[in-house]
XYZ file of C-alpha atoms in Angstrom:
685
model
C 16.817 -20.539 -13.550
C 20.534 -19.799 -13.255
C 21.987 -16.867 -15.189
C 19.014 -16.030 -17.435
C 19.756 -13.947 -20.488
C 17.155 -11.341 -19.564
C 14.502 -10.546 -16.966
C 10.893 -9.529 -17.532
C 9.499 -8.012 -14.332
C 5.831 -7.139 -13.979
C 4.054 -5.238 -11.224
C 0.320 -5.727 -10.733
C -1.693 -3.266 -12.804
C -3.199 -0.722 -10.375
C -6.939 -0.390 -10.742
C -7.980 3.074 -11.897
C -10.962 3.666 -9.634
C -8.771 5.471 -7.091
C -5.192 6.595 -6.367
C -2.352 4.384 -5.120
C -1.894 3.977 -1.348
C 0.850 2.626 0.920
C -0.685 -0.863 0.932
C -0.147 -1.101 -2.822
C 3.397 0.236 -2.461
C 4.421 -2.180 0.310
C 2.798 -5.180 -1.341
C 3.895 -4.683 -4.943
C 5.642 -1.594 -6.258
C 8.486 -0.945 -3.811
C 9.735 -4.568 -3.790
C 9.373 -4.802 -7.583
C 11.368 -1.584 -8.007
C 14.093 -2.742 -5.617
C 14.420 -5.971 -7.594
C 14.570 -4.197 -10.971
C 17.072 -1.575 -9.777
C 19.277 -4.271 -8.238
C 19.405 -6.281 -11.464
C 20.240 -3.158 -13.468
C 23.026 -2.368 -10.989
C 24.406 -5.823 -11.805
C 24.308 -4.886 -15.509
C 21.545 -7.393 -16.287
C 19.120 -6.959 -19.179
C 15.875 -5.939 -17.489
C 12.412 -4.979 -18.684
C 10.135 -3.665 -15.929
C 6.545 -3.099 -17.108
C 3.214 -2.081 -15.671
C 0.139 -0.062 -16.635
C -3.305 1.021 -15.492
C -6.071 -1.588 -15.298
C -9.037 0.318 -16.712
C -11.822 -2.182 -17.322
C -14.256 -4.031 -15.099
C -17.341 -3.369 -13.021
C -15.913 -1.085 -10.277
C -15.072 1.504 -12.943
C -18.669 1.599 -14.155
C -19.972 1.775 -10.577
C -17.772 4.787 -9.802
C -18.742 6.440 -13.089
C -22.444 6.095 -12.242
C -21.844 7.384 -8.725
C -19.958 10.463 -9.967
C -22.230 11.065 -12.961
C -19.410 10.836 -15.497
C -18.320 8.329 -18.155
C -16.065 5.344 -17.418
C -13.441 6.863 -19.728
C -13.404 10.049 -17.651
C -12.893 7.969 -14.505
C -9.921 6.050 -15.892
C -8.341 9.143 -17.469
C -8.448 10.938 -14.117
C -6.903 8.161 -12.051
C -4.478 6.951 -14.720
C -2.855 10.384 -14.714
C -2.768 10.590 -10.895
C -1.280 7.094 -10.575
C 1.275 7.483 -13.364
C 2.483 10.835 -12.005
C 2.703 9.481 -8.455
C 4.769 6.478 -9.539
C 7.121 8.721 -11.486
C 7.527 11.190 -8.617
C 8.114 8.323 -6.186
C 10.896 6.847 -8.302
C 9.264 3.600 -9.423
C 11.532 2.882 -12.396
C 9.181 1.315 -14.931
C 10.635 0.899 -18.400
C 7.076 1.274 -19.651
C 3.813 2.263 -17.989
C 0.841 1.663 -20.260
C -2.938 1.387 -19.879
C -5.527 -1.198 -20.862
C -7.667 1.320 -22.709
C -4.804 1.780 -25.194
C -5.351 0.622 -28.755
C -2.342 -1.724 -28.615
C -3.821 -3.456 -25.583
C -7.257 -3.903 -27.139
C -5.565 -5.384 -30.196
C -3.270 -7.679 -28.154
C -6.046 -8.967 -25.877
C -8.406 -9.537 -28.820
C -5.745 -11.459 -30.728
C -4.936 -13.568 -27.668
C -8.614 -14.480 -27.188
C -9.063 -15.186 -30.903
C -6.022 -17.505 -30.933
C -7.457 -19.573 -28.057
C -10.904 -19.482 -29.679
C -9.591 -20.660 -33.049
C -7.563 -23.415 -31.361
C -10.683 -24.704 -29.621
C -9.405 -23.950 -26.127
C -12.709 -22.507 -24.856
C -15.993 -24.104 -23.875
C -18.983 -22.206 -25.255
C -22.000 -22.507 -22.981
C -25.464 -21.006 -22.745
C -26.567 -21.018 -19.126
C -28.393 -19.055 -16.468
C -26.826 -15.911 -15.042
C -27.985 -13.430 -12.404
C -30.077 -10.625 -13.911
C -31.449 -7.389 -12.443
C -34.757 -6.666 -14.181
C -35.018 -3.106 -12.835
C -31.517 -2.220 -14.055
C -32.125 -4.243 -17.238
C -28.706 -5.905 -17.145
C -26.843 -9.036 -16.149
C -24.957 -8.820 -12.857
C -21.310 -9.554 -13.502
C -18.729 -9.737 -10.734
C -19.050 -6.699 -8.468
C -22.551 -5.808 -9.560
C -23.652 -8.564 -7.192
C -22.935 -9.182 -3.501
C -23.913 -12.063 -1.266
C -22.702 -14.655 1.201
C -19.436 -16.414 0.376
C -20.090 -20.160 0.008
C -16.735 -20.940 1.649
C -16.330 -18.638 4.667
C -19.815 -17.186 5.154
C -18.783 -13.549 4.611
C -22.078 -11.775 3.878
C -20.410 -9.038 1.792
C -18.593 -11.179 -0.771
C -18.391 -9.945 -4.349
C -19.493 -11.998 -7.321
C -15.952 -12.857 -8.439
C -13.978 -13.042 -5.197
C -14.397 -12.952 -1.431
C -12.087 -10.315 0.022
C -12.277 -11.937 3.465
C -11.023 -15.433 2.646
C -9.599 -14.791 -0.849
C -11.708 -17.473 -2.549
C -12.377 -16.973 -6.252
C -15.836 -17.947 -7.458
C -18.631 -17.168 -9.888
C -21.514 -14.827 -9.071
C -23.970 -17.718 -9.217
C -22.044 -19.449 -6.396
C -23.082 -16.749 -3.903
C -25.706 -17.503 -1.240
C -28.532 -14.934 -1.004
C -27.183 -12.728 -3.829
C -28.359 -9.132 -4.194
C -27.889 -6.575 -6.939
C -25.296 -3.954 -6.040
C -27.124 -1.570 -8.383
C -30.678 -1.637 -7.039
C -30.477 -3.892 -3.988
C -33.043 -6.214 -5.565
C -32.873 -9.989 -5.431
C -31.789 -10.952 -8.953
C -33.416 -13.534 -11.134
C -31.740 -16.057 -13.428
C -31.733 -15.405 -17.158
C -30.198 -17.297 -20.064
C -27.008 -15.944 -21.655
C -24.024 -17.272 -23.619
C -20.386 -17.132 -22.501
C -16.970 -18.633 -23.212
C -15.161 -20.571 -20.502
C -11.525 -21.535 -20.019
C -11.543 -25.142 -18.721
C -9.102 -24.679 -15.835
C -9.686 -28.274 -14.766
C -7.778 -29.423 -17.868
C -4.651 -27.649 -16.564
C -4.946 -28.884 -12.988
C -2.354 -31.666 -13.280
C 0.158 -29.413 -15.044
C -0.325 -26.610 -12.475
C 0.247 -29.038 -9.606
C 3.447 -30.408 -11.152
C 4.731 -26.941 -12.075
C 4.044 -25.078 -8.801
C 3.238 -27.439 -5.936
C 5.953 -29.943 -6.840
C 8.331 -28.006 -9.092
C 8.548 -24.872 -6.915
C 8.260 -26.501 -3.519
C 11.493 -24.950 -2.235
C 11.804 -21.592 -3.969
C 8.276 -20.099 -3.921
C 6.858 -18.383 -0.859
C 4.854 -20.767 1.335
C 1.825 -18.444 1.298
C 1.732 -18.459 -2.529
C 2.334 -22.159 -2.960
C -0.102 -22.901 -0.119
C -2.924 -20.926 -1.732
C -2.352 -22.601 -5.078
C -2.346 -26.047 -3.464
C -5.577 -25.239 -1.625
C -7.362 -24.271 -4.859
C -6.040 -27.319 -6.654
C -7.088 -29.583 -3.782
C -10.609 -28.125 -4.002
C -10.677 -28.936 -7.714
C -10.645 -26.401 -10.541
C -13.686 -25.699 -12.691
C -14.176 -23.942 -16.035
C -14.032 -20.158 -15.589
C -15.958 -17.686 -17.759
C -13.647 -15.297 -19.614
C -16.439 -13.077 -20.975
C -18.985 -10.817 -19.319
C -22.280 -9.074 -20.174
C -21.086 -5.456 -19.945
C -20.762 -2.378 -22.111
C -17.341 -1.296 -20.718
C -14.307 -3.285 -21.775
C -12.819 -5.041 -24.788
C -15.546 -6.441 -27.065
C -15.439 -10.216 -27.481
C -14.016 -10.598 -31.030
C -16.257 -13.393 -32.335
C -19.678 -13.586 -33.940
C -22.661 -13.836 -31.641
C -20.963 -11.900 -28.845
C -22.760 -8.562 -29.124
C -22.973 -6.768 -25.782
C -20.201 -8.876 -24.269
C -16.651 -7.958 -23.244
C -13.584 -9.858 -22.107
C -13.514 -10.611 -18.389
C -11.245 -8.028 -16.739
C -9.078 -10.785 -15.255
C -8.600 -12.221 -18.723
C -7.613 -8.935 -20.311
C -5.662 -7.330 -17.408
C -2.651 -9.709 -17.241
C -2.383 -9.502 -21.017
C -1.662 -5.852 -20.204
C 1.866 -6.926 -19.279
C 2.325 -8.225 -22.804
C 0.782 -5.183 -24.492
C 2.919 -2.876 -22.315
C 5.964 -4.806 -23.509
C 4.835 -4.388 -27.119
C 4.344 -0.653 -26.556
C 7.869 -0.370 -25.106
C 9.321 -2.374 -27.988
C 7.646 -0.128 -30.549
C 8.991 3.010 -28.854
C 12.528 1.608 -28.640
C 12.687 -0.310 -31.940
C 13.002 -3.659 -30.120
C 11.605 -7.126 -30.600
C 9.072 -7.820 -27.839
C 8.828 -11.585 -28.238
C 12.072 -12.669 -26.482
C 10.782 -11.061 -23.270
C 7.780 -13.394 -23.280
C 8.705 -16.374 -25.427
C 12.422 -17.037 -24.963
C 13.280 -19.883 -22.545
C 16.331 -17.873 -21.421
C 14.071 -15.137 -20.056
C 13.125 -15.132 -16.376
C 9.593 -13.823 -15.818
C 8.693 -12.561 -12.325
C 5.275 -11.234 -11.252
C 5.092 -8.903 -8.225
C 1.572 -8.903 -6.758
C -0.423 -8.747 -3.532
C -1.862 -11.898 -1.987
C -5.392 -11.129 -3.233
C -4.160 -11.621 -6.807
C -2.454 -14.988 -6.360
C -5.202 -17.046 -8.009
C -5.140 -14.892 -11.144
C -1.346 -14.914 -11.557
C -0.686 -18.494 -10.482
C -3.672 -20.318 -11.972
C -5.731 -18.332 -14.493
C -3.002 -16.381 -16.334
C -0.547 -19.332 -16.471
C -3.381 -21.517 -17.794
C -4.025 -18.893 -20.470
C -0.327 -18.813 -21.419
C -0.158 -22.602 -21.463
C -3.270 -22.786 -23.641
C -1.776 -20.298 -26.126
C 1.321 -22.452 -26.322
C 4.167 -20.092 -27.204
C 4.687 -18.182 -23.959
C 6.964 -18.801 -20.970
C 5.453 -18.982 -17.481
C 6.711 -17.085 -14.414
C 9.810 -18.272 -12.616
C 8.414 -16.789 -9.409
C 5.402 -14.892 -8.049
C 6.647 -13.391 -4.758
C 3.305 -12.130 -3.464
C 3.281 -10.136 -0.232
C 0.630 -10.145 2.470
C -1.433 -7.062 3.425
C -0.317 -3.871 5.164
C -2.670 -2.381 7.754
C -2.772 1.276 8.773
C -2.746 2.200 12.468
C -4.090 -1.279 13.383
C -6.993 -1.123 10.913
C -7.363 -2.641 7.454
C -6.666 -0.163 4.659
C -9.931 0.691 2.907
C -10.245 2.729 -0.277
C -14.009 3.133 0.114
C -13.643 4.398 3.693
C -10.668 6.648 2.836
C -8.630 4.805 5.475
C -5.318 5.020 3.667
C -2.174 7.035 3.135
C -2.438 8.059 -0.497
C 0.843 8.323 -2.378
C 0.040 11.605 -4.127
C -0.930 13.208 -0.795
C 2.208 11.895 0.921
C 4.354 13.474 -1.785
C 2.621 16.808 -1.126
C 2.945 16.593 2.669
C 6.533 15.281 2.669
C 8.247 16.826 -0.378
C 11.623 15.327 -1.304
C 11.186 12.576 1.302
C 10.283 9.702 -0.999
C 13.046 7.547 0.432
C 11.744 7.823 3.986
C 8.519 6.130 2.930
C 10.372 3.629 0.741
C 12.606 2.785 3.697
C 9.746 2.404 6.183
C 7.643 0.262 3.860
C 10.608 -2.001 3.127
C 11.765 -2.272 6.740
C 8.199 -3.148 7.744
C 7.258 -5.093 4.601
C 4.440 -7.677 4.933
C 6.569 -10.392 3.345
C 5.407 -13.386 5.391
C 2.431 -12.016 7.348
C 0.185 -8.972 7.489
C 2.011 -6.001 8.982
C 1.092 -2.597 10.350
C 2.089 0.949 9.333
C 1.985 3.629 12.006
C 3.041 7.233 11.709
C 5.021 6.984 14.962
C 7.044 4.078 13.528
C 7.558 6.071 10.320
C 8.957 8.960 12.390
C 11.121 6.671 14.524
C 12.634 4.872 11.535
C 13.506 8.190 9.942
C 14.919 9.876 13.038
C 16.556 6.860 14.719
C 17.795 4.970 11.676
C 18.060 7.043 8.490
C 19.145 10.222 10.272
C 21.012 8.778 13.266
C 22.789 5.888 11.502
C 23.057 6.321 7.721
C 22.901 10.106 7.550
C 25.081 10.598 10.615
C 27.881 8.454 9.197
C 27.909 10.218 5.833
C 27.763 13.663 7.439
C 30.695 12.961 9.755
C 32.836 11.552 6.934
C 32.167 14.466 4.588
C 32.490 17.183 7.239
C 35.802 15.804 8.551
C 37.219 15.303 5.030
C 36.455 18.928 4.201
C 37.756 20.127 7.555
C 41.057 18.248 7.486
C 41.807 17.984 3.764
C 39.674 20.626 1.995
C 37.535 17.823 0.554
C 40.462 15.900 -0.971
C 40.438 12.129 -0.417
C 43.682 11.486 1.520
C 46.277 8.913 0.538
C 46.332 6.101 3.089
C 49.426 4.948 4.909
C 50.065 1.558 6.489
C 46.786 -0.344 6.960
C 46.096 -1.903 10.340
C 44.089 -5.069 10.839
C 40.966 -3.037 11.656
C 41.307 -1.173 8.332
C 41.780 -4.360 6.348
C 38.760 -5.906 8.077
C 36.528 -2.996 7.034
C 37.741 -3.194 3.424
C 37.098 -6.934 3.459
C 33.580 -6.414 4.834
C 32.823 -3.890 2.078
C 33.599 -6.569 -0.507
C 31.251 -9.054 1.182
C 28.198 -6.831 1.429
C 27.215 -6.827 -2.290
C 26.809 -10.613 -2.175
C 25.125 -10.575 1.236
C 22.574 -7.946 0.183
C 22.185 -9.383 -3.314
C 21.530 -12.886 -2.015
C 18.633 -11.593 0.107
C 17.191 -9.605 -2.811
C 17.349 -12.629 -5.116
C 15.389 -14.597 -2.510
C 12.841 -11.734 -2.394
C 13.761 -10.972 1.232
C 13.859 -7.227 0.799
C 13.432 -6.422 4.474
C 16.463 -8.588 5.262
C 18.454 -6.963 2.453
C 17.693 -3.470 3.724
C 18.803 -4.517 7.198
C 22.160 -5.591 5.767
C 22.537 -2.236 3.993
C 22.042 -0.499 7.336
C 24.565 -2.880 8.902
C 27.175 -1.515 6.505
C 26.301 2.017 7.654
C 26.578 0.805 11.255
C 29.981 -0.675 10.425
C 31.096 2.736 9.190
C 29.785 4.463 12.311
C 31.486 1.944 14.591
C 34.756 2.300 12.724
C 34.735 6.074 13.171
C 33.661 5.821 16.803
C 36.411 3.303 17.584
C 39.195 5.048 15.649
C 38.207 8.601 16.724
C 39.906 10.587 13.931
C 38.918 13.875 15.648
C 41.265 12.880 18.493
C 43.943 11.090 16.466
C 44.415 14.095 14.168
C 45.916 16.024 17.082
C 48.701 13.514 17.645
C 49.051 11.331 14.538
C 48.176 13.080 11.299
C 49.264 10.222 9.014
C 47.036 7.712 10.829
C 44.101 10.106 10.474
C 44.540 10.068 6.693
C 44.169 6.296 6.668
C 41.086 6.397 8.879
C 39.348 8.949 6.666
C 40.331 7.079 3.515
C 38.756 3.874 4.847
C 35.591 5.702 5.949
C 35.267 7.263 2.486
C 35.446 3.803 0.900
C 32.468 2.772 3.036
C 30.588 5.898 1.941
C 31.276 5.122 -1.720
C 30.012 1.547 -1.277
C 26.851 2.829 0.385
C 26.193 5.129 -2.574
C 25.953 2.058 -4.842
C 24.301 -0.448 -2.507
C 21.632 2.006 -1.344
C 20.392 2.768 -4.864
C 17.773 -0.007 -5.165
C 16.250 0.923 -1.816
C 16.879 4.685 -1.551
C 17.399 5.956 -5.108
C 16.985 9.662 -4.314
C 19.397 9.518 -1.368
C 21.861 7.454 -3.391
C 21.845 10.076 -6.116
C 22.332 12.853 -3.560
C 25.180 10.944 -1.911
C 26.909 10.497 -5.264
C 26.611 14.250 -5.805
C 28.144 14.914 -2.379
C 30.979 12.511 -3.182
C 31.299 14.191 -6.609
C 31.031 10.878 -8.441
C 30.593 10.842 -12.195
C 31.762 7.292 -12.994
C 29.441 4.404 -12.208
C 30.612 1.315 -10.371
C 28.517 -1.775 -10.956
C 27.215 -3.846 -8.078
C 29.662 -6.653 -8.854
C 32.689 -4.327 -9.046
C 32.298 -3.469 -5.362
C 33.486 -6.996 -4.599
C 36.508 -6.874 -6.918
C 37.765 -3.282 -7.096
C 40.264 -2.485 -4.344
C 39.871 1.288 -4.384
C 36.308 2.634 -4.641
C 37.160 6.313 -4.143
C 40.598 7.283 -5.384
C 43.075 9.363 -3.344
C 43.239 13.020 -4.450
C 39.603 12.878 -5.605
C 37.799 16.002 -4.417
C 34.381 15.652 -2.810
C 31.756 18.358 -2.372
C 30.588 20.096 0.789
C 28.407 18.292 3.297
C 24.635 18.188 2.903
C 22.199 16.370 5.148
C 20.928 13.223 3.456
C 17.933 13.001 5.779
C 16.158 15.527 7.992
C 14.450 14.858 11.301
C 10.675 14.719 11.249
C 9.143 16.545 14.204
C 6.089 15.620 16.256
C 3.928 18.346 14.678
C 4.258 16.799 11.218
C 3.235 13.396 12.559
C 0.344 14.830 14.562
C -0.975 16.437 11.383
C -1.179 12.990 9.774
C -2.771 11.447 12.862
C -5.339 14.251 12.929
C -6.153 13.600 9.275
C -6.822 9.935 10.069
C -8.875 10.897 13.126
C -11.039 13.130 10.920
C -11.499 10.228 8.492
C -12.473 7.888 11.311
C -14.980 10.398 12.658
C -16.484 10.945 9.215
C -16.878 7.182 8.770
C -18.541 6.874 12.167
C -20.942 9.692 11.353
C -21.795 8.100 8.022
C -22.336 4.681 9.549
C -23.997 5.770 12.779
C -27.514 4.393 13.053
C -30.062 6.767 14.544
C -32.441 5.565 17.205
C -36.011 5.225 15.929
C -38.560 7.817 16.953
C -40.225 7.142 20.288
C -43.971 6.712 20.570
C -46.209 9.728 19.961
C -47.083 11.943 22.959
C -49.857 14.519 23.358
C -49.149 18.237 23.405
C -50.340 18.307 26.987
C -47.546 15.862 27.903
C -44.973 18.193 26.381
C -46.316 21.242 28.225
C -45.657 19.463 31.519
C -41.899 19.679 30.858
C -40.223 22.732 32.442
C -36.995 23.236 30.475
C -34.887 26.289 31.321
C -31.539 27.920 30.625
C -28.957 27.450 33.373
C -25.279 27.979 34.152
C -22.954 25.558 35.927
C -21.411 27.297 38.938
C -19.535 24.414 40.566
C -18.524 20.892 39.568
C -16.792 18.058 41.365
C -16.366 14.325 40.887
C -18.375 11.963 43.063
C -15.965 9.647 44.849
C -15.619 6.035 43.709
C -17.464 6.650 40.426
C -16.205 7.025 36.835
C -19.101 8.870 35.251
C -20.745 11.064 37.889
C -20.234 14.769 38.557
C -21.974 16.742 41.291
C -22.994 20.116 39.821
C -24.280 23.373 41.288
C -26.478 24.937 38.598
C -28.116 28.375 38.570
C -31.462 27.878 36.787
C -32.768 31.399 37.464
C -35.495 30.411 39.934
C -32.863 28.908 42.281
C -29.427 27.312 42.523
C -29.739 23.549 42.780
C -27.687 20.365 42.914
C -27.790 18.085 39.888
C -25.935 14.787 39.514
C -24.913 14.170 35.896
C -23.115 11.227 34.251
C -20.745 13.320 32.153
C -17.399 12.797 33.923
C -15.914 10.665 31.107
C -16.478 13.495 28.611
C -15.644 16.566 30.698
C -13.256 17.500 33.496
C -14.971 19.420 36.338
C -12.822 22.533 35.924
C -13.533 22.904 32.185
C -17.319 23.245 32.528
C -17.500 25.992 35.145
C -19.546 28.791 33.547
C -21.000 26.452 30.896
C -24.469 27.441 29.659
C -26.774 24.412 29.792
C -30.305 23.310 29.127
C -31.991 21.876 32.229
C -35.153 19.862 32.803
C -36.058 21.487 36.116
C -39.274 19.702 37.160
C -37.914 16.171 37.118
C -38.768 14.409 40.371
C -35.820 14.481 42.806
C -33.872 11.259 43.299
C -30.866 10.214 45.332
C -27.803 9.107 43.344
C -24.839 7.790 45.376
C -26.225 9.543 48.434
C -26.627 12.919 46.697
C -30.112 14.282 45.981
C -30.329 15.352 42.328
C -32.912 17.999 41.378
C -33.132 18.083 37.589
C -31.386 16.836 34.460
C -28.820 18.424 32.131
C -29.870 17.772 28.506
C -27.080 16.213 26.404
C -26.503 14.451 23.110
C -23.820 11.973 22.019
C -21.364 12.560 19.157
C -20.336 9.797 16.716
C -17.097 9.225 18.685
C -19.172 8.475 21.809
C -18.448 11.772 23.544
C -21.230 13.762 25.219
C -22.072 17.256 24.027
C -24.146 19.962 25.741
C -27.441 21.112 24.219
C -26.257 24.689 24.482
C -28.484 27.791 24.258
C -27.191 31.017 22.746
C -24.702 32.709 25.037
C -25.822 36.254 24.290
C -29.211 37.695 25.251
C -30.151 34.497 27.084
C -30.256 34.570 30.867
C -30.668 31.894 33.475
C -34.246 30.819 34.074
C -35.535 31.553 30.588
C -37.969 28.851 29.543
C -37.430 26.695 26.453
C -40.640 25.757 24.641
């Protein structure tokens, strides 16, 4: 759609069974915020809405696990998420929640409209039922083997491995996630949206109609589902947490979370409209409105098939102009996992790196998983900050501001005759708004950010080539022109950086002492961005270097998480067969001390040890070289099986065995006696 009258931008509702992590930010919220901020900078009418998704089975599972109510769960995480978004600069016009009264009312009315219009199929059929738990197993209360890819840990509504959406009864070998029992089938009544009736329209709208402007991964997934054939999808569930189904005969049933959640965009819009005395309908029903959904790839089926089918069935709503879904972001080469705590949580990042929101925004955008899964590492985060934000962007601004204050007491100088190099820089400044904007409008945010940094590089190169610190000694009038041109670049950066780096943009505007606002488009038409005789403020560093210790702290935190996961998942060896007491009494186990240690040549694991076991000093060969260096175990107290029959190992006769155990990270650990009041030779019994 060319030149829409307004934009409605939605970001996927975060699920309130945990905080927000960097995967969510990279996939949804940072690109959505860049897009919204860019459109506002162009003076477009924009509504950017979101809210907490607070219904569904995972909420009830967490509530049971923590021994609290579902409402307490969603209240806790709604507040954490909302605060984190606000602190991180995600510029929602309204952030709501699906437990709000206005949402319950909106979702109920939407369902009732489709019900009254005869858009649903009402069926009584067999559903999975856990007799011990005395409840039907909806969605994530059941796990089993995915019928498409064979993943044995697929949920009842979607396989997280292959992304296939299905019903719980489609699973092979289903089991109750509550009790672990094999469920039975029991009769129940539900309402279904006949997606198959919208198959032709969906194909024409997306596969054909958006062949050139939608991301291949989005269009490809939609085409795959359509090629497989759509089937009616239940929009109600047997649960006690959610929005009650608003028709007779539906006691004990609620709206399916993926029916009510996308309606949350509409109810959030209504909430905003009420607060601001606006009419909400044009943002959802006017053909001159462009609707864009920002989501992750695991939500494509819901935003490109189910929700559009719902809107089409209702009849009065527009459908999205685009759904620019991103792929997944991994963390240190491993898939981000909420359940395993393998994540960088936004609220924790903001505590560990105060006032450095833009560093994370920059890294996640520069490394965005736009076309394929990508990887976040703390070393890359540090490098992008130190080598790009500090060394390129920050360095240019600092040099310009310091020199302007040094030479002209902070007063923007009046330029003299402009050389070709000066005119070229001014011409480039005018081109960058369209270059960056074109990439943003194509949802290529990584590319757009690269162009922003190219403008900063242009400024650095200009200063390096023109060398005002040298010219000022011989040609003062030329220096004024150089600094004037450099200040124009700085002013342009203050505007163009705002969608990507809002906190740094604001700080830069303060440094440049800017009170008037230039629009994005004016950068291409206004000849003077920072007027001569304007006084700027003193220099401040836009970005600070991040040292190795700060990064190591984060790596250590992840290492602790990995170790905890390994300990939790480590399977213990079963007990060995029973022995008689007489067998045990044959073992002579004593306290010893390692006196000498050396590696055995041409081996990786073996150390030759001299051990004082009280009754003598003996040689023992031990396979511990991969866990310990020889020099670090001299003087180590050990537990020794002394009456083990001697045997030759790599030509060395070993007389005994050092008793060890293995830690979850596959490192050996000594079975160590007390160091005080225990002497060599003491027996262990």
